[in-house]
Every structure is written in C-alpha cells, then in structure tokens.
Amino acid sequence: MKTILVTGGAGYIGSHTLVELDKAGYQPVVVDNLVNSNIESIRRVEKLIGKKIPFYNLDIRDAEALEKVMEEYEFFACIHFAGLKAVGESVNKPLEYYSNNMGGTFVLIEQLVKHNCKNVIFSSSATVYGVPETIPITEGCPKGMCTNPYGKTKSMLEDVLMDVQKADKEWNIVLLRYFNPIGAHPSGEMGENPNGIPNNLMPYITQVAVGNRECLGVFGNDYDTPDGTGVRDYIHVVDLARGHVAALSAIERKCGLGIYNLGTGRGYSVLDVIKTFEKVNGVAVPYRIMPRRDGDVAECYSNPQKAKNELGWSAEYGLEEMCRDAWNWQKKNPEGYN
Ligand code: NAD
Ligand code: UFG
C-alpha cells in the first residue's frame, strides 16, 4: 500500500480527500497544526472508514518536526493542502500569508527532496486567473494580476513548483486549480467548519438557514451577468477530493508537470444558489442586496475538459446535491465540529 503525506489533512478539502484516498487503497498520513481546523474532523474520517489515520500536530515550517515524520515513513507522494486561505485576512496580514504559505512550502519541498519523494499535488486556485481574460477559463488562460496576498502566494508557489520540476525531471508535480468547493460528505459526518463569520457563500447560507445568522448579504446585483449577481463554478467537495485520486494516478504514470482546472464547467449566480438551496431543502434563506465586495469578479467558471481528457476525471454531482449535502451537514452539526 502506498503511503501519502497529506499536509493540511484536517481541513475542509483535506479531510474529504482522506476518505477518497482510503477508498482508492492509499494510506494517508496527516500533518496539520490545526490553525484552521479541528482534530474532530480526523475522528470523523476514522469513523467513516473504520481505520486509524496517523496524525501529527505540527507546523510544516518546523523542519525538525517534519523531518521526524519523513523518517518514519516512505512516502510515495505528498498532497499539499496546508496553507492559510482567507482572502480578506491576507490583505490585512500579508506577512503571515507569505510566511505560512511560501515558507511552509519551501520547508516541505526541502524535506521531500531530502527524503527522495518527488511526487507532489498542490492545492492551487482559480484565483490565479485574476480577472479572467476569457470565460470559460482554460488552463492556457494567462494568470492574471492577483489582487491579494493569498492569491499571489498561490500563483508564486505554482511558479516555484514548475521551476523545481523543470530543473529535475524526476519530479511529477500536479497543480490543481480548484474553483469553488462547497457541500459536504453525504453522510453528514464531515463538512466545512469555518471559524467566526463565514467569508464564503455556502457556509453563510447554511448558517442563516439553521438560524445562527439572521440574513445573507448578497454582494452586488449590478454585475454584467444574467441576474446581476456574481457567477461561480461551484464544485462538490467529494468530486474535488476524487480529483486528487485521479491526479495520483497521473503521477503513477509519471506525468511530469500537470496543470488542471477542477470545476464543473457550469456557472451559477448567487441567486441561483439561494433558490436551489431553498427548493431542495425546503428552508428559507432570507437575504438582502448589499454593495459589491472589493476584489470580486463578475464571472468565474472553468472549462474542465483537460482534466477529463488527461485524468479521466469529471465532476459527478450537481448544484442540488451540493445544497442538499451542505444542509445535511449543518443540520446535524449546528456548531460544526465544536
Ligand atoms: P482549510 O483551512 O480547511 O485547510 C487547510 C489546513 O491547513 C487546515 O487544517 C490548517 O490547520 C492547515 N495549516 C495551515 N497552515 C499550516 C501549517 N503551516 N502547518 C500545518 N498545517 C497548516 O482549507 P481548505 O478549504 O481545506 O483548503 C485546502 C487548500 O486548498 C488550501 O491550500 C487552500 O488555499 C486551497 N484552496 C481552497 C479553496 C476553497 O475555496 N476552500 C479554493 C481554492 C484553493
Ligand atoms: N457572496 C455573497 N455573500 C456572501 C459571500 C459571498 O454574495 O456572504 C458572493 C460573492 O460576491 C461571489 C460568490 O458569492 O459572487 C462566491 O463567493 P465566495 O466568497 O464563496 O467565493 P469566491 O469566488 O469569492 O472565492 C473562493 C475562495 C477563494 C478561491 C476562489 C476560487 O474564497 O479562496 O473561490 O475560485 F480562490
């Protein structure tokens, strides 16, 4: 059984990926400092798969601590989720973002080289396209000017990893550009567990629906989109998790460098998401129109054809399942993992 180092595996996307890795016959080992997650997510994964997951509470910038883990296992590959991800916070605390995301990745790569693991899957983001030049966005679309430090770290780390692979062809590196992951494991055992006021649309909707918050603010209804609200490519987190298993298969085939959009290829507006959520779940989501949010683009959705052709991966779930599973998780866990 191949062993996979999963940094940030206690987080939202990481924890869902652990389940899919287990299903595909891999042994995940998690390192996470729980700066934005809760150990309970690992317990829930263990409950779902009926096995223990080796877990190490450490900051990946701590080379010594990471090295101890590297020495204990022989890793086939690393899936690198660990990082800070709040766009707004990154504008106010740029150094924290550069230190954590860039610094953490440098230490990680050094350790991987030292222990001869040259297979990496990196969590990138549609945010690297900035204001996209063309829609739907293909991987060939130029990377835009990212407007915030978070986006810049993703774009710079992509460049770093591409250079690493260029210098040494033994590396297999897959950059996965996620669109908008939402939803939860269909069991309702695992889901998104944001700290404080959610920044993202779906956790805000579920918190309004469950009664934790009064009303959703819709950020702008005067965009050049069919109903004036922002359009995004929402993708079920379980589909996204499976994308990592598909990327591992590409690595097994020695893919060299691979860059893939992971999205559904369909754009939905904020009002589409609210309406679908209300219809599927039979609950009301009161909202009011607010001013546009700084830094938002009108439309962002993918052309996911490259992932389909080369990885044999495509999203299976639609918006209805995303809304159903997000609500199932929130209803069963009104306070998340806390
Ligand atoms: P998350 O915050 O739930 O998970 C990230 C995990 O990394 C957390 O468990 C956190 O505790 C851990 N972590 C952060 N810094 C660390 C460090 N220095 N050492 C050890 N652990 C550390 O976020 P997520 O939504 O699961 O996202 C996973 C990855 O995907 C991130 O890199 C994120 O930037 C990227 N991404 C997320 C989205 C999204 O909308 N959720 C979109 C595009 C890309
Ligand atoms: N929105 C609202 N009200 C809210 C929250 C969001 O109207 O309370 C709107 C936004 O204006 C946008 C849409 O809902 O039109 C989606 O917003 P999110 O904050 O959920 O997602 P973003 O597209 O802004 O960004 C997310 C992640 C980024 C990641 C990007 C990838 O936050 O980290 O997806 O496409 F890079």
CSV table of C-alpha atoms and ligand atoms in Angstrom, one decimal:
chain,number,residue,atom,x,y,z
A,1,MET,CA,0.0,0.0,0.0
A,2,LYS,CA,1.4,3.4,-1.0
A,3,THR,CA,1.7,6.0,1.8
A,4,ILE,CA,0.7,9.6,1.1
A,5,LEU,CA,1.8,12.6,3.1
A,6,VAL,CA,-1.2,14.9,3.4
A,7,THR,CA,-0.4,18.4,4.7
A,8,GLY,CA,-3.4,20.2,6.0
A,9,GLY,CA,-5.4,17.0,6.0
A,10,ALA,CA,-7.6,18.1,9.0
A,11,GLY,CA,-9.0,20.9,6.9
A,12,TYR,CA,-12.2,21.0,4.8
A,13,ILE,CA,-10.9,19.7,1.5
A,14,GLY,CA,-8.1,17.6,3.1
A,15,SER,CA,-10.4,15.6,5.3
A,16,HIS,CA,-12.8,14.7,2.5
A,17,THR,CA,-9.8,13.7,0.4
A,18,LEU,CA,-8.6,11.3,3.2
A,19,VAL,CA,-11.8,9.3,2.7
A,20,GLU,CA,-11.3,9.0,-1.1
A,21,LEU,CA,-7.6,8.1,-0.6
A,22,ASP,CA,-8.6,5.3,1.7
A,23,LYS,CA,-11.2,4.1,-0.8
A,24,ALA,CA,-8.6,4.0,-3.6
A,25,GLY,CA,-6.3,1.9,-1.5
A,26,TYR,CA,-3.8,4.5,-0.3
A,27,GLN,CA,-2.6,5.0,3.3
A,28,PRO,CA,-2.7,8.7,4.2
A,29,VAL,CA,-0.6,10.3,6.9
A,30,VAL,CA,-1.6,13.7,8.1
A,31,VAL,CA,0.4,16.7,9.3
A,32,ASP,CA,-1.6,19.7,10.4
A,33,ASN,CA,-1.1,22.4,13.1
A,34,LEU,CA,-4.9,22.8,13.4
A,35,VAL,CA,-4.6,26.6,12.9
A,36,ASN,CA,-7.8,26.5,10.9
A,37,SER,CA,-9.3,23.1,11.7
A,38,ASN,CA,-10.3,20.7,14.5
A,39,ILE,CA,-9.0,17.3,15.3
A,40,GLU,CA,-12.6,16.1,15.3
A,41,SER,CA,-12.5,16.1,11.5
A,42,ILE,CA,-9.9,13.3,11.7
A,43,ARG,CA,-12.0,11.4,14.2
A,44,ARG,CA,-15.0,11.6,11.8
A,45,VAL,CA,-12.9,10.3,8.9
A,46,GLU,CA,-11.7,7.4,11.1
A,47,LYS,CA,-15.3,6.6,11.9
A,48,LEU,CA,-16.3,6.7,8.3
A,49,ILE,CA,-13.5,4.5,7.0
A,50,GLY,CA,-13.2,2.3,10.1
A,51,LYS,CA,-9.4,2.8,10.4
A,52,LYS,CA,-7.0,5.0,12.3
A,53,ILE,CA,-5.2,7.7,10.4
A,54,PRO,CA,-1.7,8.6,11.6
A,55,PHE,CA,-1.9,12.3,12.6
A,56,TYR,CA,0.9,14.7,13.6
A,57,ASN,CA,0.2,18.1,15.1
A,58,LEU,CA,2.9,20.2,13.6
A,59,ASP,CA,3.6,23.4,11.6
A,60,ILE,CA,5.2,22.4,8.3
A,61,ARG,CA,7.6,25.3,8.8
A,62,ASP,CA,9.1,23.4,11.6
A,63,ALA,CA,11.7,21.4,9.6
A,64,GLU,CA,12.8,19.3,12.6
A,65,ALA,CA,9.3,18.1,13.4
A,66,LEU,CA,8.5,17.4,9.8
A,67,GLU,CA,11.8,15.5,9.4
A,68,LYS,CA,10.8,13.1,12.1
A,69,VAL,CA,7.7,12.2,10.2
A,70,MET,CA,9.6,11.9,7.0
A,71,GLU,CA,12.0,9.5,8.6
A,72,GLU,CA,9.2,7.3,9.9
A,73,TYR,CA,7.6,6.6,6.5
A,74,GLU,CA,8.5,6.1,3.0
A,75,PHE,CA,6.1,8.4,1.2
A,76,PHE,CA,5.1,7.8,-2.4
A,77,ALA,CA,3.7,11.3,-2.8
A,78,CYS,CA,2.6,14.4,-0.9
A,79,ILE,CA,-0.7,16.2,-1.3
A,80,HIS,CA,-0.1,19.7,-0.1
A,81,PHE,CA,-3.2,21.4,1.3
A,82,ALA,CA,-1.7,23.2,4.2
A,83,GLY,CA,-2.0,27.0,3.9
A,84,LEU,CA,-3.9,30.0,5.0
A,85,LYS,CA,-6.8,30.8,2.7
A,86,ALA,CA,-8.8,33.9,3.7
A,87,VAL,CA,-8.6,36.5,1.0
A,88,GLY,CA,-9.6,39.5,3.2
A,89,GLU,CA,-7.4,38.5,6.1
A,90,SER,CA,-4.4,38.1,3.7
A,91,VAL,CA,-4.8,41.8,2.7
A,92,ASN,CA,-4.5,42.8,6.4
A,93,LYS,CA,-1.9,40.3,7.4
A,94,PRO,CA,0.3,39.9,4.3
A,95,LEU,CA,3.4,38.7,6.1
A,96,GLU,CA,1.5,35.9,7.8
A,97,TYR,CA,0.3,34.7,4.5
A,98,TYR,CA,3.7,34.9,2.8
A,99,SER,CA,5.5,33.3,5.7
A,100,ASN,CA,3.0,30.5,6.2
A,101,ASN,CA,2.2,29.6,2.5
A,102,MET,CA,5.5,30.3,0.9
A,103,GLY,CA,7.7,29.5,3.9
A,104,GLY,CA,5.8,26.3,4.7
A,105,THR,CA,6.1,25.1,1.1
A,106,PHE,CA,9.8,25.8,1.0
A,107,VAL,CA,10.5,23.7,4.1
A,108,LEU,CA,8.2,20.9,2.8
A,109,ILE,CA,9.9,20.7,-0.6
A,110,GLU,CA,13.4,20.6,1.1
A,111,GLN,CA,12.2,17.7,3.2
A,112,LEU,CA,10.7,15.9,0.2
A,113,VAL,CA,14.0,16.3,-1.7
A,114,LYS,CA,16.0,15.1,1.3
A,115,HIS,CA,13.8,12.0,1.6
A,116,ASN,CA,13.5,11.3,-2.1
A,117,CYS,CA,9.8,11.9,-2.5
A,118,LYS,CA,9.4,13.8,-5.8
A,119,ASN,CA,5.7,13.5,-6.4
A,120,VAL,CA,3.5,16.4,-5.3
A,121,ILE,CA,-0.1,17.5,-5.8
A,122,PHE,CA,-0.5,21.2,-4.9
A,123,SER,CA,-3.8,23.0,-4.0
A,124,SER,CA,-4.0,25.9,-6.3
A,125,SER,CA,-6.9,28.1,-7.1
A,126,ALA,CA,-8.9,29.7,-9.8
A,127,THR,CA,-7.9,32.9,-8.0
A,128,VAL,CA,-4.6,32.7,-10.0
A,129,TYR,CA,-6.5,33.8,-13.1
A,130,GLY,CA,-7.4,37.1,-11.5
A,131,VAL,CA,-9.9,38.9,-13.7
A,132,PRO,CA,-10.0,36.1,-16.3
A,133,GLU,CA,-9.1,37.0,-19.9
A,134,THR,CA,-11.6,34.5,-21.3
A,135,ILE,CA,-14.6,32.5,-20.0
A,136,PRO,CA,-14.9,29.6,-19.6
A,137,ILE,CA,-11.4,29.6,-18.3
A,138,THR,CA,-8.9,27.1,-19.8
A,139,GLU,CA,-5.5,26.3,-18.2
A,140,GLY,CA,-4.0,28.2,-21.1
A,141,CYS,CA,-5.7,31.4,-20.0
A,142,PRO,CA,-2.9,33.8,-18.7
A,143,LYS,CA,-2.5,34.0,-15.0
A,144,GLY,CA,-3.9,37.4,-14.1
A,145,MET,CA,-2.7,40.0,-11.7
A,146,CYS,CA,-3.9,38.7,-8.3
A,147,THR,CA,-5.3,41.4,-6.2
A,148,ASN,CA,-4.5,40.0,-2.8
A,149,PRO,CA,-1.5,38.3,-1.0
A,150,TYR,CA,-3.4,35.0,-0.7
A,151,GLY,CA,-3.8,34.7,-4.5
A,152,LYS,CA,-0.2,35.9,-5.0
A,153,THR,CA,1.1,33.1,-2.8
A,154,LYS,CA,-0.8,30.5,-4.9
A,155,SER,CA,0.5,32.0,-8.2
A,156,MET,CA,4.1,32.3,-6.9
A,157,LEU,CA,4.1,28.7,-5.5
A,158,GLU,CA,2.9,27.4,-8.8
A,159,ASP,CA,5.9,29.1,-10.4
A,160,VAL,CA,8.2,27.7,-7.8
A,161,LEU,CA,6.9,24.2,-8.3
A,162,MET,CA,7.1,24.5,-12.1
A,163,ASP,CA,10.8,25.6,-11.8
A,164,VAL,CA,11.5,22.7,-9.5
A,165,GLN,CA,10.1,20.3,-12.0
A,166,LYS,CA,11.9,22.0,-14.9
A,167,ALA,CA,15.2,21.6,-13.1
A,168,ASP,CA,14.8,18.0,-12.3
A,169,LYS,CA,12.6,15.8,-14.5
A,170,GLU,CA,12.3,13.1,-11.9
A,171,TRP,CA,9.6,15.3,-10.3
A,172,ASN,CA,6.0,14.7,-11.0
A,173,ILE,CA,4.0,17.8,-10.0
A,174,VAL,CA,0.3,18.3,-10.4
A,175,LEU,CA,-1.1,21.8,-9.8
A,176,LEU,CA,-4.9,21.6,-9.2
A,177,ARG,CA,-6.7,24.9,-9.7
A,178,TYR,CA,-9.9,24.5,-7.6
A,179,PHE,CA,-12.9,26.5,-8.5
A,180,ASN,CA,-15.5,26.9,-5.7
A,181,PRO,CA,-15.7,23.9,-3.4
A,182,ILE,CA,-18.9,23.6,-1.4
A,183,GLY,CA,-21.1,20.8,0.0
A,184,ALA,CA,-20.1,18.1,2.4
A,185,HIS,CA,-19.8,14.4,2.7
A,186,PRO,CA,-23.2,12.8,2.0
A,187,SER,CA,-23.1,11.1,5.4
A,188,GLY,CA,-23.4,14.4,7.2
A,189,GLU,CA,-20.4,13.5,9.3
A,190,MET,CA,-18.0,15.9,7.7
A,191,GLY,CA,-18.2,19.3,6.2
A,192,GLU,CA,-17.0,22.9,6.2
A,193,ASN,CA,-16.3,24.3,9.7
A,194,PRO,CA,-15.4,28.0,9.3
A,195,ASN,CA,-14.2,30.0,12.3
A,196,GLY,CA,-16.2,33.1,13.1
A,197,ILE,CA,-18.2,34.8,10.4
A,198,PRO,CA,-18.0,32.8,7.2
A,199,ASN,CA,-16.4,34.6,4.2
A,200,ASN,CA,-17.8,32.2,1.7
A,201,LEU,CA,-21.3,32.0,0.3
A,202,MET,CA,-22.4,28.4,1.2
A,203,PRO,CA,-21.4,28.3,4.8
A,204,TYR,CA,-23.1,31.7,5.2
A,205,ILE,CA,-26.3,30.3,3.6
A,206,THR,CA,-26.3,27.2,5.9
A,207,GLN,CA,-25.7,29.3,9.0
A,208,VAL,CA,-28.7,31.6,8.1
A,209,ALA,CA,-30.8,28.6,7.3
A,210,VAL,CA,-30.0,26.9,10.6
A,211,GLY,CA,-30.8,30.2,12.5
A,212,ASN,CA,-27.2,31.1,13.6
A,213,ARG,CA,-27.3,34.2,11.5
A,214,GLU,CA,-30.2,36.5,10.5
A,215,CYS,CA,-29.8,37.3,6.9
A,216,LEU,CA,-27.4,36.7,4.0
A,217,GLY,CA,-25.9,39.7,2.3
A,218,VAL,CA,-25.7,39.4,-1.5
A,219,PHE,CA,-22.7,41.3,-2.6
A,220,GLY,CA,-23.9,43.3,-5.6
A,221,ASN,CA,-26.7,42.8,-8.1
A,222,ASP,CA,-25.4,45.1,-10.8
A,223,TYR,CA,-22.8,42.8,-12.4
A,224,ASP,CA,-23.0,42.1,-16.1
A,225,THR,CA,-24.4,38.6,-15.5
A,226,PRO,CA,-27.9,37.2,-16.3
A,227,ASP,CA,-29.4,38.3,-12.9
A,228,GLY,CA,-26.8,40.8,-11.9
A,229,THR,CA,-25.2,38.7,-9.1
A,230,GLY,CA,-21.8,37.1,-9.2
A,231,VAL,CA,-21.4,33.8,-11.1
A,232,ARG,CA,-19.1,31.0,-9.9
A,233,ASP,CA,-18.3,27.4,-10.7
A,234,TYR,CA,-19.3,25.5,-7.6
A,235,ILE,CA,-18.0,22.0,-7.2
A,236,HIS,CA,-19.0,19.3,-4.7
A,237,VAL,CA,-16.1,18.8,-2.2
A,238,VAL,CA,-16.3,15.0,-2.7
A,239,ASP,CA,-15.8,15.4,-6.5
A,240,LEU,CA,-12.9,17.7,-5.7
A,241,ALA,CA,-11.5,15.1,-3.4
A,242,ARG,CA,-11.7,12.4,-6.1
A,243,GLY,CA,-9.8,14.8,-8.4
A,244,HIS,CA,-6.8,14.2,-6.1
A,245,VAL,CA,-7.0,10.5,-6.5
A,246,ALA,CA,-7.1,11.0,-10.3
A,247,ALA,CA,-4.0,13.2,-10.0
A,248,LEU,CA,-2.2,10.5,-8.1
A,249,SER,CA,-2.9,8.0,-10.9
A,250,ALA,CA,-1.3,10.5,-13.3
A,251,ILE,CA,1.7,10.6,-11.0
A,252,GLU,CA,1.8,6.9,-11.0
A,253,ARG,CA,2.1,7.2,-14.9
A,254,LYS,CA,4.9,9.7,-14.4
A,255,CYS,CA,3.1,12.7,-15.8
A,256,GLY,CA,5.9,15.2,-15.2
A,257,LEU,CA,4.2,18.6,-14.8
A,258,GLY,CA,0.4,18.7,-15.0
A,259,ILE,CA,-1.9,21.7,-14.5
A,260,TYR,CA,-5.6,21.2,-14.2
A,261,ASN,CA,-8.8,23.1,-13.5
A,262,LEU,CA,-11.1,21.3,-11.2
A,263,GLY,CA,-14.6,22.6,-11.7
A,264,THR,CA,-17.9,21.5,-13.2
A,265,GLY,CA,-17.8,23.9,-16.2
A,266,ARG,CA,-21.1,25.4,-15.1
A,267,GLY,CA,-21.6,28.9,-13.7
A,268,TYR,CA,-24.3,29.7,-11.2
A,269,SER,CA,-25.2,33.1,-9.8
A,270,VAL,CA,-25.6,33.8,-6.1
A,271,LEU,CA,-29.4,33.9,-6.6
A,272,ASP,CA,-29.3,30.6,-8.4
A,273,VAL,CA,-27.6,29.1,-5.3
A,274,ILE,CA,-30.0,30.6,-2.9
A,275,LYS,CA,-33.1,29.5,-4.9
A,276,THR,CA,-31.7,25.9,-5.4
A,277,PHE,CA,-30.9,25.6,-1.7
A,278,GLU,CA,-34.4,26.7,-0.7
A,279,LYS,CA,-36.0,24.4,-3.1
A,280,VAL,CA,-34.0,21.3,-2.4
A,281,ASN,CA,-34.1,21.7,1.4
A,282,GLY,CA,-37.4,23.3,1.9
A,283,VAL,CA,-36.0,26.1,4.1
A,284,ALA,CA,-36.0,29.8,3.7
A,285,VAL,CA,-32.8,31.8,3.3
A,286,PRO,CA,-33.6,35.5,3.9
A,287,TYR,CA,-31.2,37.8,2.0
A,288,ARG,CA,-30.7,41.4,1.2
A,289,ILE,CA,-28.8,43.1,-1.6
A,290,MET,CA,-25.6,44.8,-0.4
A,291,PRO,CA,-22.8,46.7,-2.2
A,292,ARG,CA,-20.3,44.8,-4.2
A,293,ARG,CA,-17.4,43.2,-2.3
A,294,ASP,CA,-14.0,44.6,-3.1
A,295,GLY,CA,-11.9,42.3,-5.3
A,296,ASP,CA,-14.8,40.2,-6.6
A,297,VAL,CA,-15.1,39.4,-10.3
A,298,ALA,CA,-18.4,39.2,-12.1
A,299,GLU,CA,-18.0,35.7,-13.5
A,300,CYS,CA,-15.5,32.8,-13.0
A,301,TYR,CA,-16.1,29.3,-14.3
A,302,SER,CA,-14.0,26.7,-15.8
A,303,ASN,CA,-13.5,24.7,-18.9
A,304,PRO,CA,-12.8,21.3,-17.2
A,305,GLN,CA,-12.1,19.4,-20.4
A,306,LYS,CA,-8.3,19.0,-19.8
A,307,ALA,CA,-8.9,17.1,-16.6
A,308,LYS,CA,-11.4,14.9,-18.3
A,309,ASN,CA,-9.1,14.1,-21.2
A,310,GLU,CA,-5.9,13.6,-19.3
A,311,LEU,CA,-7.0,12.5,-15.8
A,312,GLY,CA,-10.3,10.8,-16.8
A,313,TRP,CA,-11.9,12.9,-14.0
A,314,SER,CA,-15.1,14.9,-14.2
A,315,ALA,CA,-17.5,16.2,-11.6
A,316,GLU,CA,-20.5,14.0,-11.0
A,317,TYR,CA,-22.6,16.0,-8.5
A,318,GLY,CA,-24.7,19.0,-9.5
A,319,LEU,CA,-25.8,22.0,-7.5
A,320,GLU,CA,-28.8,20.3,-6.0
A,321,GLU,CA,-26.6,17.6,-4.3
A,322,MET,CA,-24.1,20.3,-3.2
A,323,CYS,CA,-27.0,22.2,-1.5
A,324,ARG,CA,-28.5,19.0,0.0
A,325,ASP,CA,-25.2,17.8,1.5
A,326,ALA,CA,-24.2,21.2,2.8
A,327,TRP,CA,-27.5,21.5,4.6
A,328,ASN,CA,-27.5,17.9,5.9
A,329,TRP,CA,-24.1,18.6,7.5
A,330,GLN,CA,-25.1,21.9,9.0
A,331,LYS,CA,-28.4,20.5,10.4
A,332,LYS,CA,-26.7,17.5,12.0
A,333,ASN,CA,-23.8,19.7,13.3
A,334,PRO,CA,-25.2,23.2,14.0
A,335,GLU,CA,-22.0,24.2,15.7
A,336,GLY,CA,-19.7,22.4,13.2
A,337,TYR,CA,-17.1,20.3,15.0
A,338,ASN,CA,-17.1,22.4,18.1
B,1,NAD,P1,-8.7,24.6,5.4
B,1,NAD,O1,-8.2,25.9,6.1
B,1,NAD,O2,-9.9,24.0,5.9
B,1,NAD,O3,-7.5,23.6,5.4
B,1,NAD,C1,-6.1,23.9,5.4
B,1,NAD,C2,-5.5,23.2,6.6
B,1,NAD,O4,-4.1,23.5,6.6
B,1,NAD,C3,-6.0,23.5,7.9
B,1,NAD,O5,-6.4,22.3,8.6
B,1,NAD,C4,-4.9,24.2,8.7
B,1,NAD,O6,-4.9,24.0,10.1
B,1,NAD,C5,-3.7,23.6,8.0
B,1,NAD,N1,-2.5,24.5,8.0
B,1,NAD,C6,-2.4,25.8,7.6
B,1,NAD,N2,-1.1,26.2,7.8
B,1,NAD,C7,-0.4,25.2,8.2
B,1,NAD,C8,1.0,25.0,8.6
B,1,NAD,N3,1.9,26.0,8.5
B,1,NAD,N4,1.4,23.8,9.0
B,1,NAD,C9,0.5,22.8,9.2
B,1,NAD,N5,-0.8,22.9,8.8
B,1,NAD,C10,-1.3,24.1,8.4
B,1,NAD,O7,-8.8,25.0,3.9
B,1,NAD,P2,-9.4,24.1,2.7
B,1,NAD,O8,-10.6,24.8,2.2
B,1,NAD,O9,-9.4,22.7,3.0
B,1,NAD,O10,-8.3,24.4,1.6
B,1,NAD,C11,-7.2,23.5,1.4
B,1,NAD,C12,-6.2,24.1,0.4
B,1,NAD,O11,-6.9,24.4,-0.8
B,1,NAD,C13,-5.6,25.4,0.8
B,1,NAD,O12,-4.3,25.5,0.4
B,1,NAD,C14,-6.5,26.4,0.1
B,1,NAD,O13,-5.7,27.6,-0.1
B,1,NAD,C15,-6.7,25.7,-1.2
B,1,NAD,N6,-8.0,26.2,-1.9
B,1,NAD,C16,-9.1,26.3,-1.2
B,1,NAD,C17,-10.3,26.8,-1.8
B,1,NAD,C18,-11.6,26.9,-1.1
B,1,NAD,O14,-12.5,27.6,-1.5
B,1,NAD,N7,-11.8,26.2,0.0
B,1,NAD,C19,-10.2,27.2,-3.1
B,1,NAD,C20,-9.1,27.1,-3.8
B,1,NAD,C21,-7.9,26.6,-3.2
B,2,UFG,N1,-21.1,36.2,-1.8
B,2,UFG,C1,-22.2,36.8,-1.3
B,2,UFG,N2,-22.4,36.9,0.0
B,2,UFG,C2,-21.6,36.3,0.9
B,2,UFG,C3,-20.5,35.6,0.4
B,2,UFG,C4,-20.3,35.5,-1.0
B,2,UFG,O1,-23.0,37.4,-2.1
B,2,UFG,O2,-21.8,36.4,2.1
B,2,UFG,C5,-20.9,36.0,-3.3
B,2,UFG,C6,-19.6,36.6,-3.8
B,2,UFG,O3,-19.7,38.0,-4.0
B,2,UFG,C7,-19.4,35.8,-5.0
B,2,UFG,C8,-20.0,34.4,-4.7
B,2,UFG,O4,-20.9,34.7,-3.6
B,2,UFG,O5,-20.1,36.3,-6.1
B,2,UFG,C9,-18.9,33.4,-4.2
B,2,UFG,O6,-18.2,34.0,-3.1
B,2,UFG,P1,-17.2,33.1,-2.2
B,2,UFG,O7,-16.6,34.0,-1.2
B,2,UFG,O8,-17.9,31.9,-1.7
B,2,UFG,O9,-16.1,32.6,-3.2
B,2,UFG,P2,-15.1,33.4,-4.1
B,2,UFG,O10,-15.4,33.1,-5.6
B,2,UFG,O11,-15.0,34.8,-3.8
B,2,UFG,O12,-13.7,32.7,-3.7
B,2,UFG,C10,-13.5,31.4,-3.4
B,2,UFG,C11,-12.4,31.3,-2.3
B,2,UFG,C12,-11.1,31.6,-2.8
B,2,UFG,C13,-10.8,30.8,-4.1
B,2,UFG,C14,-11.8,31.0,-5.1
B,2,UFG,C15,-11.6,30.1,-6.2
B,2,UFG,O13,-12.7,32.1,-1.2
B,2,UFG,O14,-10.1,31.4,-1.9
B,2,UFG,O15,-13.1,30.7,-4.5
B,2,UFG,O16,-12.4,30.4,-7.3
B,2,UFG,F1,-9.6,31.3,-4.6
